[in-house]
PDB file of C-alpha atoms in Angstrom:
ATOM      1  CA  UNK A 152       0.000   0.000   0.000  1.00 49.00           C
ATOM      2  CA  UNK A 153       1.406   3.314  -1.042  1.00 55.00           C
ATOM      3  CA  UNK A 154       1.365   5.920   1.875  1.00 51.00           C
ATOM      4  CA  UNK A 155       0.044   9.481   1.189  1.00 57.00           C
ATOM      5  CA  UNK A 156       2.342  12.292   2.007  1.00 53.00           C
ATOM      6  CA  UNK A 157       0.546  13.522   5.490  1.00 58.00           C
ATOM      7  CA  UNK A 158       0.598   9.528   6.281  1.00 49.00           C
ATOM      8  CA  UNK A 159       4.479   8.997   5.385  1.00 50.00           C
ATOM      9  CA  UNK A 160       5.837  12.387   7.391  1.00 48.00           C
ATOM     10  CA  UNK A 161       3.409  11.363  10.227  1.00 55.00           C
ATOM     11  CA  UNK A 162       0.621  13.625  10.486  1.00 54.00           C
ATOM     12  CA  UNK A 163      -2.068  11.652   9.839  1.00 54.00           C
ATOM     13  CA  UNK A 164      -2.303   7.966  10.680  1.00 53.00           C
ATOM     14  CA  UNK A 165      -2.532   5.380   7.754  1.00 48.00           C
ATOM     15  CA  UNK A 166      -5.123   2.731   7.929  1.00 53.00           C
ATOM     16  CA  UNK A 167      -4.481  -0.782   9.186  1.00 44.00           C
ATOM     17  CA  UNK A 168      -7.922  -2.295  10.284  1.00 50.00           C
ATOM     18  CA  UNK A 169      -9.919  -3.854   7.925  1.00 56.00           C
ATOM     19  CA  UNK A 170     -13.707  -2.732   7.375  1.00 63.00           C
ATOM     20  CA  UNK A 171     -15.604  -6.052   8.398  1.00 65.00           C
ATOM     21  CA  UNK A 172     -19.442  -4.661  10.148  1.00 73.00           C
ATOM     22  CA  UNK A 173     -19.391  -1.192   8.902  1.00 82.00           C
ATOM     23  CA  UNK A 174     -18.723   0.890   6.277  1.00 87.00           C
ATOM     24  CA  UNK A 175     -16.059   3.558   6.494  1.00 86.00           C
ATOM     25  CA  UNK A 176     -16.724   6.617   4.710  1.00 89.00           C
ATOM     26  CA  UNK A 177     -14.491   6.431   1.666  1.00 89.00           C
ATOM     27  CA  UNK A 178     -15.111   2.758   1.455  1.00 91.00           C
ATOM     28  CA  UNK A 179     -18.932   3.651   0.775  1.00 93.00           C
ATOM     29  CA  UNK A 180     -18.028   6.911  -1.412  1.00 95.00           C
ATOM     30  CA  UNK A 181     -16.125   4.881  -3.559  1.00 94.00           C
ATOM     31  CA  UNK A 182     -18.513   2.069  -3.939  1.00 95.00           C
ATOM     32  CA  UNK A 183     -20.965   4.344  -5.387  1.00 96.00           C
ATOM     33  CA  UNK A 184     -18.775   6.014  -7.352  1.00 95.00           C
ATOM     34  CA  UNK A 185     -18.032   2.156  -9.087  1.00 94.00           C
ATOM     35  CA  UNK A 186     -21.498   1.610  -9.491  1.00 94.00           C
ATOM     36  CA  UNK A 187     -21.763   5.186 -11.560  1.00 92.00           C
ATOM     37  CA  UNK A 188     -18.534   4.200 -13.513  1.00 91.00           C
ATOM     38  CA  UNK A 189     -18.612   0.884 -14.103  1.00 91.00           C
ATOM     39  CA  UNK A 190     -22.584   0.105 -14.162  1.00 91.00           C
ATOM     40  CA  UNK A 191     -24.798   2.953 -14.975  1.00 89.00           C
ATOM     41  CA  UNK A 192     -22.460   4.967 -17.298  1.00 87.00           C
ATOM     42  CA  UNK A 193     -22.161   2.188 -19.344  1.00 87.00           C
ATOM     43  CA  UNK A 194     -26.067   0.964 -19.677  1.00 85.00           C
ATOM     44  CA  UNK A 195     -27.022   3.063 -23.052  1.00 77.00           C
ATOM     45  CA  UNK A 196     -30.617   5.537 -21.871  1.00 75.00           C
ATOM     46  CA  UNK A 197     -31.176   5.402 -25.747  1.00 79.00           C
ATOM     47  CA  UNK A 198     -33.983   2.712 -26.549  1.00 78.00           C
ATOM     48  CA  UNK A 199     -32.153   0.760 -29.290  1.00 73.00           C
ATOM     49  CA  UNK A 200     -33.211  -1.131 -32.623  1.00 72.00           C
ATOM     50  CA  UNK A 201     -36.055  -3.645 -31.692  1.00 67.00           C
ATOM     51  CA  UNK A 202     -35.630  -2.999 -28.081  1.00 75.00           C
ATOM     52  CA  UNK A 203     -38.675  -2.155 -25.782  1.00 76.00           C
ATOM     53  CA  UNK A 204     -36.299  -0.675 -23.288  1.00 81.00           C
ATOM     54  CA  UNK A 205     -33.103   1.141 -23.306  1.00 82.00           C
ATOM     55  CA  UNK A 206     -29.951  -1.256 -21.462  1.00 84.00           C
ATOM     56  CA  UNK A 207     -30.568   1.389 -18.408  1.00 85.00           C
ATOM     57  CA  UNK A 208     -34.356   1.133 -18.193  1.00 86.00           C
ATOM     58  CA  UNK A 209     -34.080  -2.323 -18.500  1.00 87.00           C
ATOM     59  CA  UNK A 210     -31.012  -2.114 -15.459  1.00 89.00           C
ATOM     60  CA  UNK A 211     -33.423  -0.428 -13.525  1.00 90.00           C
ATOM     61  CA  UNK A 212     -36.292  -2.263 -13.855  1.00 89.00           C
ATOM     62  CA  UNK A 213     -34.509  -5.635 -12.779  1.00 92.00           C
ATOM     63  CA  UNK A 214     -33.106  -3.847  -9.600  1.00 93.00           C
ATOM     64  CA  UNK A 215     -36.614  -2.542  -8.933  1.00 93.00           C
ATOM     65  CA  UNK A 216     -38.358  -6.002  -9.029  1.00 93.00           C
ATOM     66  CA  UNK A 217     -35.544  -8.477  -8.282  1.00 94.00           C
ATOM     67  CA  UNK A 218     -33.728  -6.236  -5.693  1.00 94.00           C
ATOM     68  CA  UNK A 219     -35.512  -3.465  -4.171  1.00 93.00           C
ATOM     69  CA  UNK A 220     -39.064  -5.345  -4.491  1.00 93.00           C
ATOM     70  CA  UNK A 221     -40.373  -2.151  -5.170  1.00 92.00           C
ATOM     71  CA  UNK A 222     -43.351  -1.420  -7.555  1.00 91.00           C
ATOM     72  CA  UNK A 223     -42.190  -0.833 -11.237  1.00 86.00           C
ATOM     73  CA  UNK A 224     -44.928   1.469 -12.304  1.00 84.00           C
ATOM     74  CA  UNK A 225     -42.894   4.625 -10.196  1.00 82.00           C
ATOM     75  CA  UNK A 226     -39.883   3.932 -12.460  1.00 84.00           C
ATOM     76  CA  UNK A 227     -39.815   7.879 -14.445  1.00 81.00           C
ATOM     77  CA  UNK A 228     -39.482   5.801 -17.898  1.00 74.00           C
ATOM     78  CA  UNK A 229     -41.128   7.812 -21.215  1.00 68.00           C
ATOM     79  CA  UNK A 230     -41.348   5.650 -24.356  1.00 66.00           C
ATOM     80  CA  UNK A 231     -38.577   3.230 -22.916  1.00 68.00           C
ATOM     81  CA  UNK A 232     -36.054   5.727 -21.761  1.00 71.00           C
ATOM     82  CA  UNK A 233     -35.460   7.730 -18.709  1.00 68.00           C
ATOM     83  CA  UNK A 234     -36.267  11.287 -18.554  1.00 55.00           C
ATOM     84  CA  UNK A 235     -35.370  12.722 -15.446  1.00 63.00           C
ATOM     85  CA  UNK A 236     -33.130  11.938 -12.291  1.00 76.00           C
ATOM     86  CA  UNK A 237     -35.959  10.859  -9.912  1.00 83.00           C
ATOM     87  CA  UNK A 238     -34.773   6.939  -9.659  1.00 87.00           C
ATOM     88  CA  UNK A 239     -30.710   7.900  -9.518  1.00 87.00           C
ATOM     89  CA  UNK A 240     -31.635   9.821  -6.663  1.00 89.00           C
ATOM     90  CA  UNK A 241     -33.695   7.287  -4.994  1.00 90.00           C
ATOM     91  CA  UNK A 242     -31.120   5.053  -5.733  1.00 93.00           C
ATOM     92  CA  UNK A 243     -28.365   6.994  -4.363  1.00 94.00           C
ATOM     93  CA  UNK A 244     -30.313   7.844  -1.055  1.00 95.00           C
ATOM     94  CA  UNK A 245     -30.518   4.364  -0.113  1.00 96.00           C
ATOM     95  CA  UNK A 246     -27.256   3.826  -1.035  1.00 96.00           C
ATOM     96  CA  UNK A 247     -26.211   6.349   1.246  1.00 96.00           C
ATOM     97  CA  UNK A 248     -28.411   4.977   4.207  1.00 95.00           C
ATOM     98  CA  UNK A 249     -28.389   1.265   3.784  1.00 94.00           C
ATOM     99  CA  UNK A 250     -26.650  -0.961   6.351  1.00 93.00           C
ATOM    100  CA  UNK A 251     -23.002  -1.737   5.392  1.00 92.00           C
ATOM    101  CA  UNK A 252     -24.172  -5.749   4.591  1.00 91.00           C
ATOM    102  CA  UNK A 253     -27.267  -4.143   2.263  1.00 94.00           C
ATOM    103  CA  UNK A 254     -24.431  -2.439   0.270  1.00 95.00           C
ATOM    104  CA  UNK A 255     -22.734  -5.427  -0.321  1.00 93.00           C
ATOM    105  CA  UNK A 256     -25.899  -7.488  -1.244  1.00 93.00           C
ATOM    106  CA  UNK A 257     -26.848  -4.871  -3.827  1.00 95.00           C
ATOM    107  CA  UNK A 258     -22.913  -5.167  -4.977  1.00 95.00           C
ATOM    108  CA  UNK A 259     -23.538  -8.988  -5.292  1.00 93.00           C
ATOM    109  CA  UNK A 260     -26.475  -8.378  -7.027  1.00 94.00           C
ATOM    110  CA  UNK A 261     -24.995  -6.083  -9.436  1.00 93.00           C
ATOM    111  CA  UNK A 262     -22.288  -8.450 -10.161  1.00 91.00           C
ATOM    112  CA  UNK A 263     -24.991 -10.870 -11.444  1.00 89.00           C
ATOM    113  CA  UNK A 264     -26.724  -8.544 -13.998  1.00 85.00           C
ATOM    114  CA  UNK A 265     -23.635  -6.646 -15.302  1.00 84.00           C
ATOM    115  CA  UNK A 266     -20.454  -6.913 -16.792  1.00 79.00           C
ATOM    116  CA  UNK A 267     -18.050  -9.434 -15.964  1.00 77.00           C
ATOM    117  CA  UNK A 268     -15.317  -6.926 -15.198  1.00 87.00           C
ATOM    118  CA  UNK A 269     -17.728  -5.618 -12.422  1.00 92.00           C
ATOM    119  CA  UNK A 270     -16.006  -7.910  -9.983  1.00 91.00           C
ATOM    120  CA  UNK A 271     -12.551  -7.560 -10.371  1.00 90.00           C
ATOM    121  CA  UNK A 272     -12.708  -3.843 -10.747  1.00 93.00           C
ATOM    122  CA  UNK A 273     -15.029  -4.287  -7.529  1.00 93.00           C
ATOM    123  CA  UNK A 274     -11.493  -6.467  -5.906  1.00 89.00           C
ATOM    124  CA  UNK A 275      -9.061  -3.903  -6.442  1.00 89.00           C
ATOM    125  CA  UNK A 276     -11.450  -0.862  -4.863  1.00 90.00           C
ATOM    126  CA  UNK A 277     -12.665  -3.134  -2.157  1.00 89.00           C
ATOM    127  CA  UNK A 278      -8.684  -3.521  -1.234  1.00 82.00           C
ATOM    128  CA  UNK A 279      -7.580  -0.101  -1.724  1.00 82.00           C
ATOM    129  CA  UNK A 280      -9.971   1.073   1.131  1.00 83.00           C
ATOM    130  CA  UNK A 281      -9.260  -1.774   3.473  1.00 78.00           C
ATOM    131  CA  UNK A 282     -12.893  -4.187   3.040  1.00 86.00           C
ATOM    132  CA  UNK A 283     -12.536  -7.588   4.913  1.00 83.00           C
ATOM    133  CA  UNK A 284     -14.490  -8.997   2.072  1.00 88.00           C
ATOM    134  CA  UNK A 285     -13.450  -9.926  -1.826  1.00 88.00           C
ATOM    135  CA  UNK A 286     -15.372 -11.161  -4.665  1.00 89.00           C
ATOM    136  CA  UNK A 287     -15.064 -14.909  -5.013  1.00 86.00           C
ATOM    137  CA  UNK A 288     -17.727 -16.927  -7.620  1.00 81.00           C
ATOM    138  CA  UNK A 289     -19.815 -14.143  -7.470  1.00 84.00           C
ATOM    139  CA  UNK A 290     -20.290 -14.120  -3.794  1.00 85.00           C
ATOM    140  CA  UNK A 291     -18.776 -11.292  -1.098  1.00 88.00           C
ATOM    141  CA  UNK A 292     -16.585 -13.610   1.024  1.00 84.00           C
ATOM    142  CA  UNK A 293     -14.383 -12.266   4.497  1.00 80.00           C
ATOM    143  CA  UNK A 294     -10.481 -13.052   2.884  1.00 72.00           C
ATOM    144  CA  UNK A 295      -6.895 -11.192   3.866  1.00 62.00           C
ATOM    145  CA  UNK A 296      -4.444 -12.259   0.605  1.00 64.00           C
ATOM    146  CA  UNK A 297      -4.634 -12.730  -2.503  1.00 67.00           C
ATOM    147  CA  UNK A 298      -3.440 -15.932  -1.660  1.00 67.00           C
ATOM    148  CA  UNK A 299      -6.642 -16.988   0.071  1.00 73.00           C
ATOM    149  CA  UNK A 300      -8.877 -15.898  -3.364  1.00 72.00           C
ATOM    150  CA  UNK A 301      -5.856 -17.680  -5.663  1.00 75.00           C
ATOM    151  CA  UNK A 302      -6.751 -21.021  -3.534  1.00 76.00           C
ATOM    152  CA  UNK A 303     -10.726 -21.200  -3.787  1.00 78.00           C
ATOM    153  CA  UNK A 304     -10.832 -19.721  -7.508  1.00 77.00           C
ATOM    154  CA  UNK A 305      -8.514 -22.612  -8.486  1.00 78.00           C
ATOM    155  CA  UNK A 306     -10.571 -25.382  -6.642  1.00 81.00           C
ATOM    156  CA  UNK A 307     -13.908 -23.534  -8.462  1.00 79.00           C
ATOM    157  CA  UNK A 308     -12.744 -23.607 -11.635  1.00 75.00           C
ATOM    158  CA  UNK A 309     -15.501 -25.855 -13.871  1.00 62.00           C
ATOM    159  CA  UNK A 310     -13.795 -29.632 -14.962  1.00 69.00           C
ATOM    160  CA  UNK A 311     -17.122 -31.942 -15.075  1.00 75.00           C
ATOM    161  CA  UNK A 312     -14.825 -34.761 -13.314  1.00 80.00           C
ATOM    162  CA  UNK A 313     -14.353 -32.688 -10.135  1.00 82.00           C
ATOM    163  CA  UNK A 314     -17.701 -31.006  -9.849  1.00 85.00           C
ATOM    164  CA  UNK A 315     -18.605 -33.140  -6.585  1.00 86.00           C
ATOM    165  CA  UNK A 316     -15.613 -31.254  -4.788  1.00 88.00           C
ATOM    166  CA  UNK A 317     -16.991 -28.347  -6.830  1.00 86.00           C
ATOM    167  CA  UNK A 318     -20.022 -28.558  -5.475  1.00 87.00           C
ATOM    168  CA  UNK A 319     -18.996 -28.611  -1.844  1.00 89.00           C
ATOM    169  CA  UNK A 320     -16.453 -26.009  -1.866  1.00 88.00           C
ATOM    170  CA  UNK A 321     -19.548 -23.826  -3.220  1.00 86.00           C
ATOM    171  CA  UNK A 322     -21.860 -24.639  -0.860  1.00 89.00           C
ATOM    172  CA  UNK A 323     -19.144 -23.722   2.143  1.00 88.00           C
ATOM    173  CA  UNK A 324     -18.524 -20.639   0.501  1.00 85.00           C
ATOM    174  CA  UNK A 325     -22.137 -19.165   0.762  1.00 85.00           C
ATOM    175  CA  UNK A 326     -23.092 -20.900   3.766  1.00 87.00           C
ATOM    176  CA  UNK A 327     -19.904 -18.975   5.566  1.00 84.00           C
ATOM    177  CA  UNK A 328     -20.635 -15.687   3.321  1.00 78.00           C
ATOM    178  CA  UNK A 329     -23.889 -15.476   4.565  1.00 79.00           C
ATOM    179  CA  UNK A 330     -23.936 -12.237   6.081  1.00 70.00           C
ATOM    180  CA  UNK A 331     -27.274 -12.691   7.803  1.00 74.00           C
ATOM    181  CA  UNK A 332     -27.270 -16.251   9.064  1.00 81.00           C
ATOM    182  CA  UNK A 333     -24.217 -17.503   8.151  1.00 84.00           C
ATOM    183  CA  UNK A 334     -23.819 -21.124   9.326  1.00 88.00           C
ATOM    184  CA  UNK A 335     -19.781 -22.267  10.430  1.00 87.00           C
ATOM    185  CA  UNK A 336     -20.750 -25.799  11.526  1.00 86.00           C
ATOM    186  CA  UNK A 337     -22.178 -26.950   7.892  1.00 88.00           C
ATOM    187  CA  UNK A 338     -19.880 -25.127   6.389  1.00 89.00           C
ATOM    188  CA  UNK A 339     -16.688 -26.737   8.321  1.00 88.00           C
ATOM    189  CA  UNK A 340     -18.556 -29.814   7.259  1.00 87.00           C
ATOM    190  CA  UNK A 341     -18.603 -28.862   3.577  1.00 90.00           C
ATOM    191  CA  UNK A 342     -14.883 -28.220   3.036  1.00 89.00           C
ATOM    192  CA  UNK A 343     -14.121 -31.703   4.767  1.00 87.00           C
ATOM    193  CA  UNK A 344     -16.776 -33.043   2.780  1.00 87.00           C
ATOM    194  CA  UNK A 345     -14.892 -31.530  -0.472  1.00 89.00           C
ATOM    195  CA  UNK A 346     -11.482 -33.432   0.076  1.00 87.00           C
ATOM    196  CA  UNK A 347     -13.039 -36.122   0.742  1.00 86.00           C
ATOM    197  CA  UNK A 348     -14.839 -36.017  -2.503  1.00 88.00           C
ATOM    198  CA  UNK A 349     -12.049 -35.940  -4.446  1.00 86.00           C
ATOM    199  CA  UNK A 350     -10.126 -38.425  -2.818  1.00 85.00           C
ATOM    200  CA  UNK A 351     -13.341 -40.877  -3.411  1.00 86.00           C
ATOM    201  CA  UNK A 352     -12.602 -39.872  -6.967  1.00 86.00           C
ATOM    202  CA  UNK A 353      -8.521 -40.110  -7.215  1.00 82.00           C
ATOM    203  CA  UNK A 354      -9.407 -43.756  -5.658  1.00 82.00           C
ATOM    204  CA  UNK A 355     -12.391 -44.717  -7.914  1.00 83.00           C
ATOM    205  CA  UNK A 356     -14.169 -45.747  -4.833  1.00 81.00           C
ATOM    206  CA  UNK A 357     -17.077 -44.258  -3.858  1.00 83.00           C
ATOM    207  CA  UNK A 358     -17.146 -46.269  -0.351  1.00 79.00           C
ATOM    208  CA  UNK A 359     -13.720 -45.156   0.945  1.00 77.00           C
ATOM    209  CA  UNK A 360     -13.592 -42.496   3.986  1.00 74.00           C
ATOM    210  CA  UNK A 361     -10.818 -39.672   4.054  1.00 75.00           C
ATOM    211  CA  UNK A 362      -9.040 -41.113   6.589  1.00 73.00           C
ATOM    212  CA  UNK A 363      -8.043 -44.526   4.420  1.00 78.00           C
ATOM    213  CA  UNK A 364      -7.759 -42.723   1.524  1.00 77.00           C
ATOM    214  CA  UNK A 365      -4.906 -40.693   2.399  1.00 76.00           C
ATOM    215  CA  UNK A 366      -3.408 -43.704   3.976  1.00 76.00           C
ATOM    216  CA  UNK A 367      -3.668 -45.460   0.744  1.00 79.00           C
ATOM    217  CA  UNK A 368      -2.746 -41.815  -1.526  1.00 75.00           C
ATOM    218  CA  UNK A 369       0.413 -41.740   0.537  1.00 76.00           C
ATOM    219  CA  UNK A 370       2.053 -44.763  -0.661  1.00 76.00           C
ATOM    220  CA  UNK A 371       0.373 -44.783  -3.762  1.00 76.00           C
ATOM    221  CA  UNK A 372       1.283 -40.868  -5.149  1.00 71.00           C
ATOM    222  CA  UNK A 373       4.700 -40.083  -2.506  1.00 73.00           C
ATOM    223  CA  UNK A 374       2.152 -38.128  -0.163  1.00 73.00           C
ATOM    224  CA  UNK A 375       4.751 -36.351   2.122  1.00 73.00           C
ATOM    225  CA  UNK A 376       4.387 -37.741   5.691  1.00 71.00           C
ATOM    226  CA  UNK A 377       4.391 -34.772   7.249  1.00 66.00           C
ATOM    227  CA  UNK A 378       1.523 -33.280   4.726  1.00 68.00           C
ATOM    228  CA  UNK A 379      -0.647 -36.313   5.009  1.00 66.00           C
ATOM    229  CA  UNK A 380      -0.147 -36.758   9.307  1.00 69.00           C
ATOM    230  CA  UNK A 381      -0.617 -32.494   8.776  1.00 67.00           C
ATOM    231  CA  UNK A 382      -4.172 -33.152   7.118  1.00 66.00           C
ATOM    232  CA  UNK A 383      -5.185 -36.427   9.208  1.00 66.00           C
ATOM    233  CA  UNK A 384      -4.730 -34.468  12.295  1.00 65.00           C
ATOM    234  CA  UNK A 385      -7.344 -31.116  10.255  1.00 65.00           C
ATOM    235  CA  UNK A 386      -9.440 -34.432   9.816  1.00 64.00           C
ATOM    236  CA  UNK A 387      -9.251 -35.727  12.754  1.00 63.00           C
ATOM    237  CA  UNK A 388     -10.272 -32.169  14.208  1.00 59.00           C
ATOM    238  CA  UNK A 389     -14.062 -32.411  12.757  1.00 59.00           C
ATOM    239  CA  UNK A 390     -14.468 -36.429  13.330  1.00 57.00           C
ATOM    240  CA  UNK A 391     -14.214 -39.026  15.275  1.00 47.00           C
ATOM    241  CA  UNK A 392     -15.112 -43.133  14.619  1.00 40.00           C
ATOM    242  CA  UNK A 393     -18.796 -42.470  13.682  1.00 40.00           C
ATOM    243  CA  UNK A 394     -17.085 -39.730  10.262  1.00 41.00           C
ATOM    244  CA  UNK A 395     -17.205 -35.932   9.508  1.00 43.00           C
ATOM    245  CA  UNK A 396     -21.002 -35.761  10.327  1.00 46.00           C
ATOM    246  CA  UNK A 397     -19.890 -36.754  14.099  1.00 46.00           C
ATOM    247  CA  UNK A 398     -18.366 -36.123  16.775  1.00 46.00           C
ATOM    248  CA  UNK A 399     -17.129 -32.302  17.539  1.00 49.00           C
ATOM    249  CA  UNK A 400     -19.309 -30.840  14.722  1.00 52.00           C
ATOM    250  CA  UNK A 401     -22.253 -32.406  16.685  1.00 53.00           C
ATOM    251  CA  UNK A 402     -21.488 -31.447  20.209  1.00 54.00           C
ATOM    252  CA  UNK A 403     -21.448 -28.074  22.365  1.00 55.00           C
ATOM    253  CA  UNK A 404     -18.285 -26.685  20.464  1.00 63.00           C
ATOM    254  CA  UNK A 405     -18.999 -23.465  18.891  1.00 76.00           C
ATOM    255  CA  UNK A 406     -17.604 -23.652  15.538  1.00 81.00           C
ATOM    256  CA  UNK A 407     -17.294 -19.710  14.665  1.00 82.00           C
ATOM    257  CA  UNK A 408     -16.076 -18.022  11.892  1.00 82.00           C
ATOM    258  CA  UNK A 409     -12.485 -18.164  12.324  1.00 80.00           C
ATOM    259  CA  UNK A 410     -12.408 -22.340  12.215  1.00 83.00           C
ATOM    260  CA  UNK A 411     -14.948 -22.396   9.424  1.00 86.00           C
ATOM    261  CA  UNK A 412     -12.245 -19.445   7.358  1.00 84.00           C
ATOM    262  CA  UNK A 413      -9.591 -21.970   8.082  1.00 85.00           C
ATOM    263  CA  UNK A 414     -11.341 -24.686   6.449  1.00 86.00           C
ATOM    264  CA  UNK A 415     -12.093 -23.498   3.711  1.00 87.00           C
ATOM    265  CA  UNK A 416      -9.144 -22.062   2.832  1.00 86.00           C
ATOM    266  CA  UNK A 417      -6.956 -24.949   4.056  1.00 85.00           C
ATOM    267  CA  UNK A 418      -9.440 -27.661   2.230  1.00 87.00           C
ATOM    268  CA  UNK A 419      -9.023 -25.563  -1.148  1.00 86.00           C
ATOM    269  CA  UNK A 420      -5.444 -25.335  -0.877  1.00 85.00           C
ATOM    270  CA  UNK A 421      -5.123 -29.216  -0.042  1.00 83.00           C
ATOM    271  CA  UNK A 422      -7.098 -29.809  -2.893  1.00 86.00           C
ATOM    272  CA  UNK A 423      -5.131 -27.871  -5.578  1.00 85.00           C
ATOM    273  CA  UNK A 424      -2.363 -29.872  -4.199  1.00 82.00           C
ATOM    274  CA  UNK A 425      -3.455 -32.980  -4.742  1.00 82.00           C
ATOM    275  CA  UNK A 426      -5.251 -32.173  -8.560  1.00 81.00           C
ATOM    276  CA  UNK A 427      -1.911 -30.484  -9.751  1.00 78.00           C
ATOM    277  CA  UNK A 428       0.151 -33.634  -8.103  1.00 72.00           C
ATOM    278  CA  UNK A 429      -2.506 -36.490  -9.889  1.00 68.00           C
TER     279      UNK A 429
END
């Protein structure tokens, strides 16, 4: 991070905590100003050749019904285009009043319905300003490195012979992202679930358990001791005899957010290992 001049001769202190429940306010000033540059000012007003809508009628009218749930008949549209600045402004006020986790619903949102540079522009602003949270899949998750996003958006990258792990590594992801009822115990249970998945498929055997499958991937692909004991003992941390769906994951341990982060991150990681080393 480059310092600014009052930061580097000591006059002003430079920021070091990352934004996590609220929204600082240059964090949420330059939000907006990436949804005016990088949504609305490039949705044509102009109604177009066979087109019942202009691109930013049409923009509007899916955040109105799919979003907002507002009604669609206060939209200021005149034969398909917009003629005044009623709806930016409405827009822009509840921007400018929403809770910080509505902001970054609306941002998730938007990523859906626009361009796909949306989210990577979204990455770099969201770091600049110090935001816990990155774009990952299309969902807002809580990362600190680059590292951490390099790791899950090589596990979620589409091959139709991994999608099982696929599959679970998604379904941690949102069920940890969930910024209103996010749920650390399932989603513990997912990454696990995702290793073992793909071991079941390195192995051919559907019937195998993690635990004998890395016994047998050691000596079969020169698993390093160390990694494989390393990864037993991350196994051994969310089961006991009765499996992954037992044990600490089912008792009065509160799984929070911190072992659930881990998980993921260290279940993705594992499991670029072992596809690049297959």
């Amino acid at each position: 991070m480059k310092l600014s001049f009052a930061e580097r001769i000591g006059l002003k202190k430079p920021k070091i905590e990352l934004s996590k429940e609220n929204l600082s306010e240059d964090l949420r000033n330059t939000l907006w100003s990436l949804i005016i540059n990088e949504v609305l000012s490039k949705l044509n007003p102009r109604v177009g050749y066979g087109e019942s809508f202009s691109p930013l009628v049409s923009f509007f009218k899916t955040l109105w019904i799919d979003f907002f749930k507002w009604p669609v008949d206060n939209l200021s549209v005149n034969n398909g285009e917009f003629y005044n600045e009623k709806d930016f402004k409405r827009l822009r006020d509840w921007f400018y009043k929403a809770e910080w986790f509505e902001v970054y619903e609306i941002l998730e949102f938007m990523s859906e319905v626009t361009n796909p540079d949306f989210q990577y522009v979204c990455n770099i602003y969201l770091q600049r300003e110090f935001s816990a949270y990155r774009f990952v899949n299309g969902i807002l998750v809580e990362l600190n490195s680059k590292e951490e996003i390099v790791e899950l958006e090589k596990t979620l990258q589409s091959t139709n012979k991994f999608a099982p792990v696929q599959i679970h590594i998604k379904t941690a992801l949102k069920l940890i992202s969930d910024k209103k009822n996010p749920d650390y115990r399932n989603s513990v249970k997912e990454s696990i679930s995702a290793v073992e998945s793909l071991c079941k498929i390195i192995l051919n055997n559907e019937n195998t358990t993690l635990g004998k499958a890395l016994s047998i991937i050691e000596k079969k692909h020169n698993l390093p001791k160390s990694l494989k004991a390393g990864f037993s003992s991350i196994y051994g941390y969310t089961s006991d005899s009765g499996g992954i769906r037992h044990g600490l994951l089912n008792g009065d341990v509160e799984i929070t957010f911190d072992e659930a982060r881990f998980m993921l991150i260290a279940c993705s990681a594992f499991i670029n290992y072992l596809t690049s080393k297959m």
